[in-house]
Structures are given as structure tokens and as C-alpha cells.
Short mmCIF file of C-alpha atoms in Angstrom, two decimals:
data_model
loop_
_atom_site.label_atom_id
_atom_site.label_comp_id
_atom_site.label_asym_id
_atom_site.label_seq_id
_atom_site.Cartn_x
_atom_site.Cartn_y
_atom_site.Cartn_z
CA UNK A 25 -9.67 -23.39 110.74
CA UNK A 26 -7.71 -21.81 108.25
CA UNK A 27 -4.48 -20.03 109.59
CA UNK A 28 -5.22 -17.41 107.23
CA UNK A 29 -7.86 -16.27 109.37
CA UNK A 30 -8.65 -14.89 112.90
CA UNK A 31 -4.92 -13.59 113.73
CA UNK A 32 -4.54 -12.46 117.02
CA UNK A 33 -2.39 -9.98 115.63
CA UNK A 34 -4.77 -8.82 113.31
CA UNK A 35 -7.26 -8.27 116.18
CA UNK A 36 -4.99 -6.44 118.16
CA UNK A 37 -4.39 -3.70 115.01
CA UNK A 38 -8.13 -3.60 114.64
CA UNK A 39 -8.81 -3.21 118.42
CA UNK A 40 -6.14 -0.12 118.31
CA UNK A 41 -7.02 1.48 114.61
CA UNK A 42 -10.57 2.21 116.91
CA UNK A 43 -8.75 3.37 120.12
CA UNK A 44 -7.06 5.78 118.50
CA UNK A 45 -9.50 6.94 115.61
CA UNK A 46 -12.65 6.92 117.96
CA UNK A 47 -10.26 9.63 120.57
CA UNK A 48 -9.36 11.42 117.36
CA UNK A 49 -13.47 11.93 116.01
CA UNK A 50 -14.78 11.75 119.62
CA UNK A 51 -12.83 15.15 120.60
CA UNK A 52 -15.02 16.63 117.61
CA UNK A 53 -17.88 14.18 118.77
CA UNK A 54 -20.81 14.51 116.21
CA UNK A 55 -23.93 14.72 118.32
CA UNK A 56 -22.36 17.07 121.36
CA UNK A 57 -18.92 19.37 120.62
CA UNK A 58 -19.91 19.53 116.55
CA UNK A 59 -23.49 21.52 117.12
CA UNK A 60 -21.45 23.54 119.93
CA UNK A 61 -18.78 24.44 116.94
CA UNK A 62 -21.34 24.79 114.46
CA UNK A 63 -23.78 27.26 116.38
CA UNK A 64 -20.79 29.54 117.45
CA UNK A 65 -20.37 30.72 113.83
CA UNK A 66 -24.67 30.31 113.13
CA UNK A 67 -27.32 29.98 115.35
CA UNK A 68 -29.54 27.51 111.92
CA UNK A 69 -30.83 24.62 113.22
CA UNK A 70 -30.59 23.04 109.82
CA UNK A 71 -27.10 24.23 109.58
CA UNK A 72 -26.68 22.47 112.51
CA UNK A 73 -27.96 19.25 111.29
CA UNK A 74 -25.92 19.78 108.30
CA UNK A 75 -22.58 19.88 109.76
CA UNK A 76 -23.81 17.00 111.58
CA UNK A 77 -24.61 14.69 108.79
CA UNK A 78 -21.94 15.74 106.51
CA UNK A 79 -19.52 14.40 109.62
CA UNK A 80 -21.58 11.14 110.03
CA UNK A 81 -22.97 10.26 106.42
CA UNK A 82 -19.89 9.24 104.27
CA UNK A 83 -20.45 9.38 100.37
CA UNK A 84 -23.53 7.37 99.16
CA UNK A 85 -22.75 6.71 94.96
CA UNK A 86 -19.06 6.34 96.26
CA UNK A 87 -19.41 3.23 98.24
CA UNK A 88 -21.18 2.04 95.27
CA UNK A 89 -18.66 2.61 92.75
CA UNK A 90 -15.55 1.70 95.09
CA UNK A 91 -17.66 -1.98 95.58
CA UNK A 92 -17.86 -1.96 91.65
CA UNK A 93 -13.64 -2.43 91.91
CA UNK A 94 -13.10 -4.27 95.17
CA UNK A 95 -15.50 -6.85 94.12
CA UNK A 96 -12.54 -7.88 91.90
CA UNK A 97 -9.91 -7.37 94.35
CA UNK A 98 -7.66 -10.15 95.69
CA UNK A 99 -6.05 -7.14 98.50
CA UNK A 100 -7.34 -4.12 99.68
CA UNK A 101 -4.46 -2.63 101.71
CA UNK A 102 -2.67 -0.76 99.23
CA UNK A 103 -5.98 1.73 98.37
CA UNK A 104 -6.76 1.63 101.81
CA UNK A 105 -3.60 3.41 102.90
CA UNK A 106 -4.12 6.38 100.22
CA UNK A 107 -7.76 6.90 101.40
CA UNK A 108 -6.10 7.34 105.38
CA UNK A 109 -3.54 9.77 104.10
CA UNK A 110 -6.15 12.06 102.27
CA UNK A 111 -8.73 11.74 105.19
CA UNK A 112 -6.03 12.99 107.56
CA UNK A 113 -5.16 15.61 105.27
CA UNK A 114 -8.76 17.16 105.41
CA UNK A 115 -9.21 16.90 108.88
CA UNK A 116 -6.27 18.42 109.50
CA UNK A 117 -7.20 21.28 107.19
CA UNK A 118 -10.43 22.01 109.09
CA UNK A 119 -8.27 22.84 112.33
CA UNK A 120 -5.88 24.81 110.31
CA UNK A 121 -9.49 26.90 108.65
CA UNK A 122 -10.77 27.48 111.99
CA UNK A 123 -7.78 29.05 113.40
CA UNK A 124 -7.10 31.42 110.80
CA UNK A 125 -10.18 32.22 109.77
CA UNK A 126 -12.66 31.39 112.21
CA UNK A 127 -12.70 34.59 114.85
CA UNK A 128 -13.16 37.28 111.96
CA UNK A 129 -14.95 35.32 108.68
CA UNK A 130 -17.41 33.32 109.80
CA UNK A 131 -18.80 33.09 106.68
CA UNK A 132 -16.03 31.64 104.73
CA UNK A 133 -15.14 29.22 107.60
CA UNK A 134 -18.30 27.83 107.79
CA UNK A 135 -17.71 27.50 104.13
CA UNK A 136 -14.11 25.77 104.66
CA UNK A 137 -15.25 23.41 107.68
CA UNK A 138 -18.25 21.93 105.43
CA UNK A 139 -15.50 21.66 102.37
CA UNK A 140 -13.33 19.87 104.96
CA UNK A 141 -16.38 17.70 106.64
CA UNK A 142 -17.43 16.98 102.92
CA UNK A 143 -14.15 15.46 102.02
CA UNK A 144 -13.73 13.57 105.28
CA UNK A 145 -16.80 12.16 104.57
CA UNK A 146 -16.24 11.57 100.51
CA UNK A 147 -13.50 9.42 100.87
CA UNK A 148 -15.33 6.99 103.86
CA UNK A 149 -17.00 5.97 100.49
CA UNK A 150 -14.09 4.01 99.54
CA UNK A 151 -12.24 3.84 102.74
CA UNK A 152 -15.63 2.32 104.30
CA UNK A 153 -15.67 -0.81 101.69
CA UNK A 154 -12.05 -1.78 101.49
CA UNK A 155 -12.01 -1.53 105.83
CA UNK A 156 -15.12 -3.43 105.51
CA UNK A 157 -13.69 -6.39 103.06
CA UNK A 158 -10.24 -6.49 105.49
CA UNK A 159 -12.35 -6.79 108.39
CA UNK A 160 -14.53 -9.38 106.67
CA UNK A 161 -12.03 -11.99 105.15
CA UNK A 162 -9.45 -11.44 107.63
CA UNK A 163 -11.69 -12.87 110.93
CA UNK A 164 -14.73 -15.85 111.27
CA UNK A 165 -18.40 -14.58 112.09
CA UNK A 166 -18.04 -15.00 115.62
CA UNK A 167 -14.63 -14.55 115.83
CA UNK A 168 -15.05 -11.02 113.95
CA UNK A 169 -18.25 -9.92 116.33
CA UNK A 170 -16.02 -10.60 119.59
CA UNK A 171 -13.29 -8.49 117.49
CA UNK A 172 -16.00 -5.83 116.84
CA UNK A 173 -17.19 -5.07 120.32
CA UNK A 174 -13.73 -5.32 122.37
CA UNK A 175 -12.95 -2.65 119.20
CA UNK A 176 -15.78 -0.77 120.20
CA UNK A 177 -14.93 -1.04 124.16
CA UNK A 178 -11.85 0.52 123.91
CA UNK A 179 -12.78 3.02 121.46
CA UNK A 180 -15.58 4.04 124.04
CA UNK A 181 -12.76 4.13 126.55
CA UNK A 182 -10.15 6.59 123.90
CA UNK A 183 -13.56 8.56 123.58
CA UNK A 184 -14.26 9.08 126.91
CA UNK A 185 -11.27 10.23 127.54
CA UNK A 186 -11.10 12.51 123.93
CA UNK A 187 -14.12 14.03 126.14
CA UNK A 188 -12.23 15.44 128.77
CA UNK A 189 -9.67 16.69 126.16
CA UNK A 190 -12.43 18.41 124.73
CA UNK A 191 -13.74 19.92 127.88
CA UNK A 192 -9.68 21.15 128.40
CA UNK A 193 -9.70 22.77 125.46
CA UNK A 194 -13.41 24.68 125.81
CA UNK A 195 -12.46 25.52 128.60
CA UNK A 196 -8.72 26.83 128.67
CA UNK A 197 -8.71 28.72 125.75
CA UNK A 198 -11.51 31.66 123.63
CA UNK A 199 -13.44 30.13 121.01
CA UNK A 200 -12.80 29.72 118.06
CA UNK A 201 -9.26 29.14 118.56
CA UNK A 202 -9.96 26.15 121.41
CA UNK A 203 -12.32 24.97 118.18
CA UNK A 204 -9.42 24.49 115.90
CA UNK A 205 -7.01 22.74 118.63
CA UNK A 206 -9.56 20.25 118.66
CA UNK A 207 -9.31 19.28 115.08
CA UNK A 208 -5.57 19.55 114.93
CA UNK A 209 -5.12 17.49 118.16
CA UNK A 210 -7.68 14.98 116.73
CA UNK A 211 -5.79 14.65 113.74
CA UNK A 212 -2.47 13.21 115.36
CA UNK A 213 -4.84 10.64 117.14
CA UNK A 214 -6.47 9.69 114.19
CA UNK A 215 -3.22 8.71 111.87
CA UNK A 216 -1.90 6.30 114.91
CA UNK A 217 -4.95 4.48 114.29
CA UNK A 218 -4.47 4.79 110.28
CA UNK A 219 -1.01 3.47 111.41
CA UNK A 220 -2.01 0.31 113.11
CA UNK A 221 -4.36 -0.71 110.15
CA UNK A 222 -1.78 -0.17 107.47
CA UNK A 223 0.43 -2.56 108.67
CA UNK A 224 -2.17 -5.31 109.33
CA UNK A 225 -1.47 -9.00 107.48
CA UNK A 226 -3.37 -9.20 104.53
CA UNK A 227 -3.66 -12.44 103.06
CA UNK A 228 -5.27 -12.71 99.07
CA UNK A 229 -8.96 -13.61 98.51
CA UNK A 230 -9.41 -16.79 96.71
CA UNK A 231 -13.23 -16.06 95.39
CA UNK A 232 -13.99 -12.75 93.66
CA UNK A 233 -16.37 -11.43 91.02
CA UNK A 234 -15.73 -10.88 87.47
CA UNK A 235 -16.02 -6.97 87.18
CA UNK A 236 -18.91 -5.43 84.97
CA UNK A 237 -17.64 -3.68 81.77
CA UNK A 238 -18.95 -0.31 83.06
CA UNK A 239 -20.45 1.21 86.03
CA UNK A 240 -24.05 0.90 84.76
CA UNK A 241 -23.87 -2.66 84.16
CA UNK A 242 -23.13 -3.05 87.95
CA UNK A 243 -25.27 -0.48 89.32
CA UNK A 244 -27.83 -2.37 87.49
CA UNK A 245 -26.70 -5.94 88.67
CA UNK A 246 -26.76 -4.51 92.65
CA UNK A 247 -30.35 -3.19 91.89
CA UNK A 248 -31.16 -6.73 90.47
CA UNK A 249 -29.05 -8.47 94.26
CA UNK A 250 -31.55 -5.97 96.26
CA UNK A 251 -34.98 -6.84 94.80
CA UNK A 252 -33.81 -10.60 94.85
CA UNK A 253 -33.01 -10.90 98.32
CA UNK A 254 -35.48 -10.69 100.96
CA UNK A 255 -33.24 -10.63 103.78
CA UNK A 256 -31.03 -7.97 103.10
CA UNK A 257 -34.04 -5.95 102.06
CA UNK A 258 -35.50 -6.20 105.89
CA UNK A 259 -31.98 -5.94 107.33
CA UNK A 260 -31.99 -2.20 105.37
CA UNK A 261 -35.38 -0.99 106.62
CA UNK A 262 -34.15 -2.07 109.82
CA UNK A 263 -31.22 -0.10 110.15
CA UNK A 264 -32.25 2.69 108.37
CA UNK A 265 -35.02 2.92 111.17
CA UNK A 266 -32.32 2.74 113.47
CA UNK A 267 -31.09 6.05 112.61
CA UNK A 268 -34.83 7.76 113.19
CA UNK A 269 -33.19 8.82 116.62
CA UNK A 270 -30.64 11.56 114.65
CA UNK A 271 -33.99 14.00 113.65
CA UNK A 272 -33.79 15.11 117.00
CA UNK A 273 -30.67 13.62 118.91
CA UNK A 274 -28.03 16.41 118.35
CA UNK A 275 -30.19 18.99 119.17
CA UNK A 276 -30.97 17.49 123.06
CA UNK A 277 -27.55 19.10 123.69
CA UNK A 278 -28.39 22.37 122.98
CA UNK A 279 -31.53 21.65 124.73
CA UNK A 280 -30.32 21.11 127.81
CA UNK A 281 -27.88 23.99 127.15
CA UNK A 282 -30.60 26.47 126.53
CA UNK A 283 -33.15 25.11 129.36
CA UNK A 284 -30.78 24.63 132.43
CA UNK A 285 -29.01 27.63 131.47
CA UNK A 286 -25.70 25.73 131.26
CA UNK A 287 -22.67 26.67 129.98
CA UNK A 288 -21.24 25.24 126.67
CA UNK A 289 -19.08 23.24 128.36
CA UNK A 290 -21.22 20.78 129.25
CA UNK A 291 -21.05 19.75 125.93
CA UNK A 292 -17.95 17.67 127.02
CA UNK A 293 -20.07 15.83 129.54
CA UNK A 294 -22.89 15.17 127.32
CA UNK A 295 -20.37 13.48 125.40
CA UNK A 296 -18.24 11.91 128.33
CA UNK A 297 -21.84 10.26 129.24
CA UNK A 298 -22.81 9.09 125.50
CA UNK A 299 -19.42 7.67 124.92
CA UNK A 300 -19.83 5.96 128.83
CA UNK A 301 -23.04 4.70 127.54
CA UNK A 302 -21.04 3.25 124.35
CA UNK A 303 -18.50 1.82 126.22
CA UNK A 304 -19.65 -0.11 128.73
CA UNK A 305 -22.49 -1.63 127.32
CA UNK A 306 -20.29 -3.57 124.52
CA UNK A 307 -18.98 -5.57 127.27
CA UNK A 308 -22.68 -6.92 127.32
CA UNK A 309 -22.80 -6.64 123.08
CA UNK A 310 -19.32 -8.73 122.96
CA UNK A 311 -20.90 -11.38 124.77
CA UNK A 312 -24.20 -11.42 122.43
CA UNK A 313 -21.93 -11.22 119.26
CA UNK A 314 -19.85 -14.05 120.58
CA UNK A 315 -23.16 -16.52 120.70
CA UNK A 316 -24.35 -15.28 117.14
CA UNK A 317 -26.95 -13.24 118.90
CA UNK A 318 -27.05 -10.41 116.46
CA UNK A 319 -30.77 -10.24 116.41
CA UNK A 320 -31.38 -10.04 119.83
CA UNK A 321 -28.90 -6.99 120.16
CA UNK A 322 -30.36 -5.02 117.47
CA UNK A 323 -33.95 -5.44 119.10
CA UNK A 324 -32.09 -4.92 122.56
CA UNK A 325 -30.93 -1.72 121.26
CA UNK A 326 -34.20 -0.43 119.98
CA UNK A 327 -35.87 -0.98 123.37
CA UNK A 328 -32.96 1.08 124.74
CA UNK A 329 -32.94 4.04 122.14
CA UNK A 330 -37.31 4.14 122.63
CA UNK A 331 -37.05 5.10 126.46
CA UNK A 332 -33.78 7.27 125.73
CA UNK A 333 -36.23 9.25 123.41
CA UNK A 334 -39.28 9.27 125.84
CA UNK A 335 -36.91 10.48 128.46
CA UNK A 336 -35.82 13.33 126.70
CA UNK A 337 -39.82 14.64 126.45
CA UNK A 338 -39.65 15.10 130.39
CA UNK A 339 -36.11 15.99 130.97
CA UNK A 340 -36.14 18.83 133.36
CA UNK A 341 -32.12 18.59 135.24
CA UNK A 342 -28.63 17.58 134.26
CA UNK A 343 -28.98 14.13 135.91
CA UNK A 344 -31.89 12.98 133.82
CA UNK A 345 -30.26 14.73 130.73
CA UNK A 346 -26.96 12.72 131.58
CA UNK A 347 -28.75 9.37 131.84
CA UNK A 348 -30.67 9.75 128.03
CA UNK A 349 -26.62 9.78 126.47
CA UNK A 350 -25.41 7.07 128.66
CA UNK A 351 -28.87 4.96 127.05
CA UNK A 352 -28.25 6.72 123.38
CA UNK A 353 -24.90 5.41 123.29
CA UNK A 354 -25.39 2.17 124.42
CA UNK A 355 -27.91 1.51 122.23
CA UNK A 356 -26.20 3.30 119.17
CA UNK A 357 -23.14 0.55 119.47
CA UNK A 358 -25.65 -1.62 119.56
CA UNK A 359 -26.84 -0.68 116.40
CA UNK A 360 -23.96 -0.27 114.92
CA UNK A 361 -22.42 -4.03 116.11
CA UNK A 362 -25.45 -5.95 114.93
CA UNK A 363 -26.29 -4.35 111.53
CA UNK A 364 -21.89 -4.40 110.57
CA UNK A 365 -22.07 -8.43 111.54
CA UNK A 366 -25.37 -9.25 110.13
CA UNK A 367 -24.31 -7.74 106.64
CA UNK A 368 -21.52 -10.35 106.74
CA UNK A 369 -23.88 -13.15 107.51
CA UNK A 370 -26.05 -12.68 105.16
CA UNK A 371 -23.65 -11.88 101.98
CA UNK A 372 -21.69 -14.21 99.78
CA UNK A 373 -17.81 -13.81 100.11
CA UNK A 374 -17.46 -13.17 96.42
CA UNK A 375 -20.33 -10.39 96.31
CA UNK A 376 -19.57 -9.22 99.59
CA UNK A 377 -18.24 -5.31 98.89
CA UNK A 378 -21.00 -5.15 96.82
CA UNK A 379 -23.65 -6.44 99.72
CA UNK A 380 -21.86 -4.04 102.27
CA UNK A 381 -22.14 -1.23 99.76
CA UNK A 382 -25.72 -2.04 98.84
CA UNK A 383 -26.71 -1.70 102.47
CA UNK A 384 -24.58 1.05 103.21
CA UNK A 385 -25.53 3.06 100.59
CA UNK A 386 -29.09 3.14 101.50
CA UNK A 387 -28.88 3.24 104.47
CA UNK A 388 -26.69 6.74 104.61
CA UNK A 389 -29.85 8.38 103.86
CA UNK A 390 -30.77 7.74 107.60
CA UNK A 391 -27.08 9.67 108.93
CA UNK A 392 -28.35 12.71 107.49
CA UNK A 393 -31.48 12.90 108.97
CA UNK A 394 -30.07 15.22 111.25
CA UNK A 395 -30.99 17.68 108.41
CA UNK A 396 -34.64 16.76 108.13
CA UNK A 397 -34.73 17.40 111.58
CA UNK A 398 -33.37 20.30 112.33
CA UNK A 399 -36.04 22.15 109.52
CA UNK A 400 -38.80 20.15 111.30
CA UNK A 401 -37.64 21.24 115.06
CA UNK A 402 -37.84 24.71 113.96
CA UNK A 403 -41.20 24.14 112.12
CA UNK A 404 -43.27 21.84 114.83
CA UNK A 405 -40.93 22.20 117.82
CA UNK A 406 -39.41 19.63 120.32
CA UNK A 407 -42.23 17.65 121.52
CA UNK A 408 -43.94 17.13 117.88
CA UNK A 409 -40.57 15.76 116.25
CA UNK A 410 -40.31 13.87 119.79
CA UNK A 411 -43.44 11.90 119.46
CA UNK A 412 -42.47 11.77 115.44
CA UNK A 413 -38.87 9.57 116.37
CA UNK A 414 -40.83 7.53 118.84
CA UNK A 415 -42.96 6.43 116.28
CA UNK A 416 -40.11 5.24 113.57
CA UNK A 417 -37.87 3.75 116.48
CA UNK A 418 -41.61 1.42 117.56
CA UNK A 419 -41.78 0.51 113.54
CA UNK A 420 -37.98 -0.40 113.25
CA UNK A 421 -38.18 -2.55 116.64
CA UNK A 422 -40.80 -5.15 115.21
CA UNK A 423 -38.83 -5.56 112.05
CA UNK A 424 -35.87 -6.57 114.09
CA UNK A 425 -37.98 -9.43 114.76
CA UNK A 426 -37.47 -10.94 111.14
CA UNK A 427 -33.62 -10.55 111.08
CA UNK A 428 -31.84 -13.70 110.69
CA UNK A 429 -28.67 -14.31 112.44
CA UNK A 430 -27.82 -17.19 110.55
CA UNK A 431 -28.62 -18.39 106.83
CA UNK A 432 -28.43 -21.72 105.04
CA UNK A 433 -27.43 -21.51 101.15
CA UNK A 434 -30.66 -20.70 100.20
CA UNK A 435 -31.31 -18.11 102.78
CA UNK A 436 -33.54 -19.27 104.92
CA UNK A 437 -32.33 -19.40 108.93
CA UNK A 438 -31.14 -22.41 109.75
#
């Protein structure tokens, strides 16, 4: 084994750029505080979903054209860095909106906070492939999936606790002003983690790709990699089934708000018991990864995300409510574990931002579904779009059966 590769040290600034960037974006949490932020200045479900997706989508040409110039780089560290320093700048910013804008213009905060979500998100289009091709060169396939879940385990575990900081600051201080701690305290947990990537040991890739003379040319080329390779084809209708579950996911919060007459604050537990769900089940994920049992976990986690869904249709008390998160997020870093390792798999080293960005890219069409979703639940209601995620999760969990966790040179599983 190459000493270049699978540093323990490495690991360790992986393990804690999640710890501390999962407790900064987990105080905000996407699917539980976010709509609670979001429907304090409007009461639109599709704004809703907005806000939701701009925070979870990232920036679909950008991944693209950052792949078109890390295909040709030898280190990605240096960009990297300037991509952490502007994402901490926005969030930041949407803190600093809230609290001097947010009690009297809603309006124009509403305006700022999707400026700032949109930025956040922009720059994951670059910040997303250069992470990706550090994580990817820097660690083996099994090696990298063990890395992987024990970074998702403790990022549950910084989560979970980001929860009860968000459940302080609902409830200690009048909204919106407890809104815009959350982003500002969120920020100085986020750049620890930016911290601990920054100074990870890089070493220079040996095999890259010539560059294209323009962006065309290689927007072309990755259209020509797609319709050529069967695998990575079904590994993208896969996962972009996967994210089916966000039409209707970050409205069972509100939900349960509305129907148990709950206060707001319960928010924070929704997303104590998602992030519980998250946590604990990578312990179970790590030890799939480590056998080269992507497959199994993606397929694992549909099973899991189908009865969180058919729960929800009969949910009728905060118990039953509390159980569909802990399933949600257990199956969601299941997802997210199997589809980030099998895109390694399956890609050659040399074409491998562009392979990551190919999927990606595609595939960010599912993290704003949230926006479909909230125009259908206010068109057909709960049970309709209930019944309608059922359906797409069913479809995504028998094409799980045809991913490959392993490949020979001409792609066929070994």
C-alpha cells in the first residue's frame, strides 16, 4: 500500500471537518429549524420548500464547470481553502440579515436569507468537487467508506447536540432575533471544521486528464461518459430516487406542529431524533462500507425510508412522529454513504471530478424537490403526495438491485 494513502492523520481531519460542520448546519437543520425560520416571515408552502432546497441543492452547472478544471489538477487544497472562506462569509451574513432586519422587513430578509442560502449553496459547486477529489485520492475504497461513516457518526453526534443548541436558542430568546444567533453561532462551528480540512496532507495526483480547450468541448465529452456507461447511468436514477422522500419530508414538521398543537420548539426534537436516527445507524453503515457492501446499504436504506413514509400517513402523537426522523435519518446516511462510495468505485482516477460531477449534477435536481412538493401539498394535500413518495421510493428500491459494488476494467462486477 502506498504511504501516500490512507493517513491516519488524514482521517482524523476528515472525521473532525464533519463534527464541526455537521453542529454548524445542523443548528439551522434543513428539514426541521429551516421551515420553522422560513414560515415565521411567510406562511408559502413553496417558499418553504424553497428555502429548503436552496440550503440542500448546491449549484448544478457549477460542479460541472469546477470538474472541467480539477480534472487537470495535480492538488486541490489551495481552491479549496478560498471556497471555505467565502462559504463562511455568507453564512455568516444570513445571521447578521436576520438580526437587523428580520423583526420589521420581512420582505427584504426573506430576500437577504435566500441571497445568503443561494451563495452558500453556489460555491458547494466547486467546494463539493475539490472535497470530493481530496477525499478520493487521499484514502483506499474500503479504507475511505470506514472513513465516511465514523465521519458521519460523529457528525450525527455534533448534530445532536447543535439540536439542543437550537432548542436553547428558540427557546431563550423572541424570534427573529433567537433566528439569527443560530446562524452566527453556526458559523464559528462551521470554520473549525474548514480549519481541520485546510491543513490536511495533500499529496500530488500522478494521472489526470488533458483539459478541453473550452467548456463546450467538455460539457460535450461528459454527455458522451454518461450515455457510454451503463453503470453510472443506474447508479443516477438510483439516487435521484433516493431523494423522492424531500416532496413531502420537511413539511412532516410542521405537520406535527399544526396537528398536536405543539409548540415550535419541538422543532429541536424533530431534529434531535433525525440526527439520532443519523447517528447511530452509521455504526451499522461503517461496518457494511468496511466489507464493500455498498449495495446492500443503499437497498437497506430504501426499505427504511418506505416505512418512515407509510408511518407518517397514520401518525397521530409525538412518539410515532419521533420514531419516522429517527428512521428518515438513518436511512438518509444511508443514502448518502453508499451513493458518495459507489461513485468512487465505479469512476476512473483520471476522470474522476468529472464522474462525481456528472452524478452530482443530476442528481441535485432531486434536493430541490422540496419545491415540487410544497406546490403539490397545497394542491392535492398530505395523503395524495404521501402515496405519490411511496411510489418513487418502491421504483428506486428495485434499481438498487443492479448497483455494482465492485467493477472489473471493463465494468462488469467482478
Amino acid at each position: 500500500m502506498s504511504k501516500k494513502i490512507d493517513l491516519p492523520s488524514n482521517r482524523l481531519k476528515i472525521i473532525l471537518h464533519g463534527f464541526f460542520y455537521s453542529g454548524g448546519i445542523g443548528i439551522a437543520e434543513p428539514s426541521t429549524v429551516l421551515p420553522v425560520i422560513v414560515n415565521y416571515f411567510s406562511n408559502s408552502s413553496a417558499l418553504i420548500g424553497l428555502f429548503s432546497s436552496l440550503l440542500r441543492g448546491g449549484a448544478v452547472i457549477m460542479q460541472l464547470y469546477a470538474a472541467f478544471h480539477a480534472q487537470t489538477y495535480h492538488k486541490v487544497l489551495k481552491p479549496l481553502k478560498l471556497i471555505f472562506v467565502f462559504r463562511f462569509i455568507t453564512w455568516f451574513s444570513i445571521g447578521l440579515s436576520i438580526y437587523f432586519f428580520g423583526e420589521n422587513y420581512h420582505t427584504l430578509t426573506l430576500w437577504l436569507f435566500g441571497l445568503g442560502l443561494f451563495s452558500f449553496s453556489f460555491s458547494a459547486g466547486f467546494g463539493t468537487i475539490y472535497f470530493s477529489e481530496l477525499l478520493g485520492k487521499s484514502f483506499t475504497n474500503e479504507y475511505r467508506g470506514k472513513t465516511i461513516a465514523i465521519r458521519q457518526f460523529f457528525s450525527g453526534v455534533s448534530a445532536i447536540a447543535s439540536g439542543g443548541i437550537s432548542g436553547w436558542f428558540l427557546a431563550n430568546f423572541n424570534e427573529p432575533y433567537s433566528f439569527a444567533y443560530l446562524f452566527l453561532t453556526s458559523s464559528i462551528f462551521m470554520s473549525l471544521g474548514y480549519l481541520s480540512v485546510s491543513i490536511m496532507t495533500e499529496f500530488p495526483k500522478t494521472e489526470v486528464s488533458e483539459k478541453e480547450k473550452n467548456f463546450g468541448k467538455f460539457l460535450k465529452n461528459a454527455i458522451i461518459i454518461y450515455k457510454a456507461d451503463k453503470l453510472l447511468q443506474n447508479q443516477i436514477i438510483t439516487r435521484l430516487l433516493s431523494y423522492s422522500f424531500l416532496l413531502i419530508f420537511p413539511f412532516i414538521g410542521i405537520r406535527a406542529i399544526n396537528t398536536l398543537e405543539i409548540s415550535k420548539g419541538y422543532a429541536a426534537l424533530f431534529a434531535f431524533m433525525l440526527l439520532s436516527g443519523s447517528t447511530l445507524s452509521n455504526i451499522f453503515w461503517g461496518r457494511l462500507s468496511s466489507q464493500n457492501k455498498n449495495k446492500l446499504i443503499a437497498t437497506i436504506s430504501f426499505i427504511i425510508m418506505i416505512t418512515a413514509i407509510t408511518t407518517a400517513i397514520f401518525a397521530n402523537n409525538l412518539y410515532v412522529y419521533s420514531a419516522i426522523f429517527i428512521l428518515a435519518g438513518a436511512a438518509s446516511d444511508g443514502f448518502k454513504l453508499s451513493f458518495s462510495n459507489l461513485i468512487f468505485i465505479i469512476s476512473p482516477d483520471e476522470k474522476r471530478p468529472v464522474y462525481i460531477a456528472i452524478q452530482n449534477n443530476i442528481t441535485s435536481l432531486g434536493m430541490f424537490f422540496s419545491i415540487p412538493g410544497g406546490i403539490l401539498l397545497s394542491l392535492v394535500g398530505y395523503n395524495f403526495l404521501f402515496i405519490i413518495v411511496i411510489i418513487a421510493l418502491t421504483i428506486g428500491l428495485f434499481y438498487s438491485f443492479k448497483l455494482k459494488n465492485s467493477i472489473s476494467l471493463n465494468k462488469v462486477q467482478d
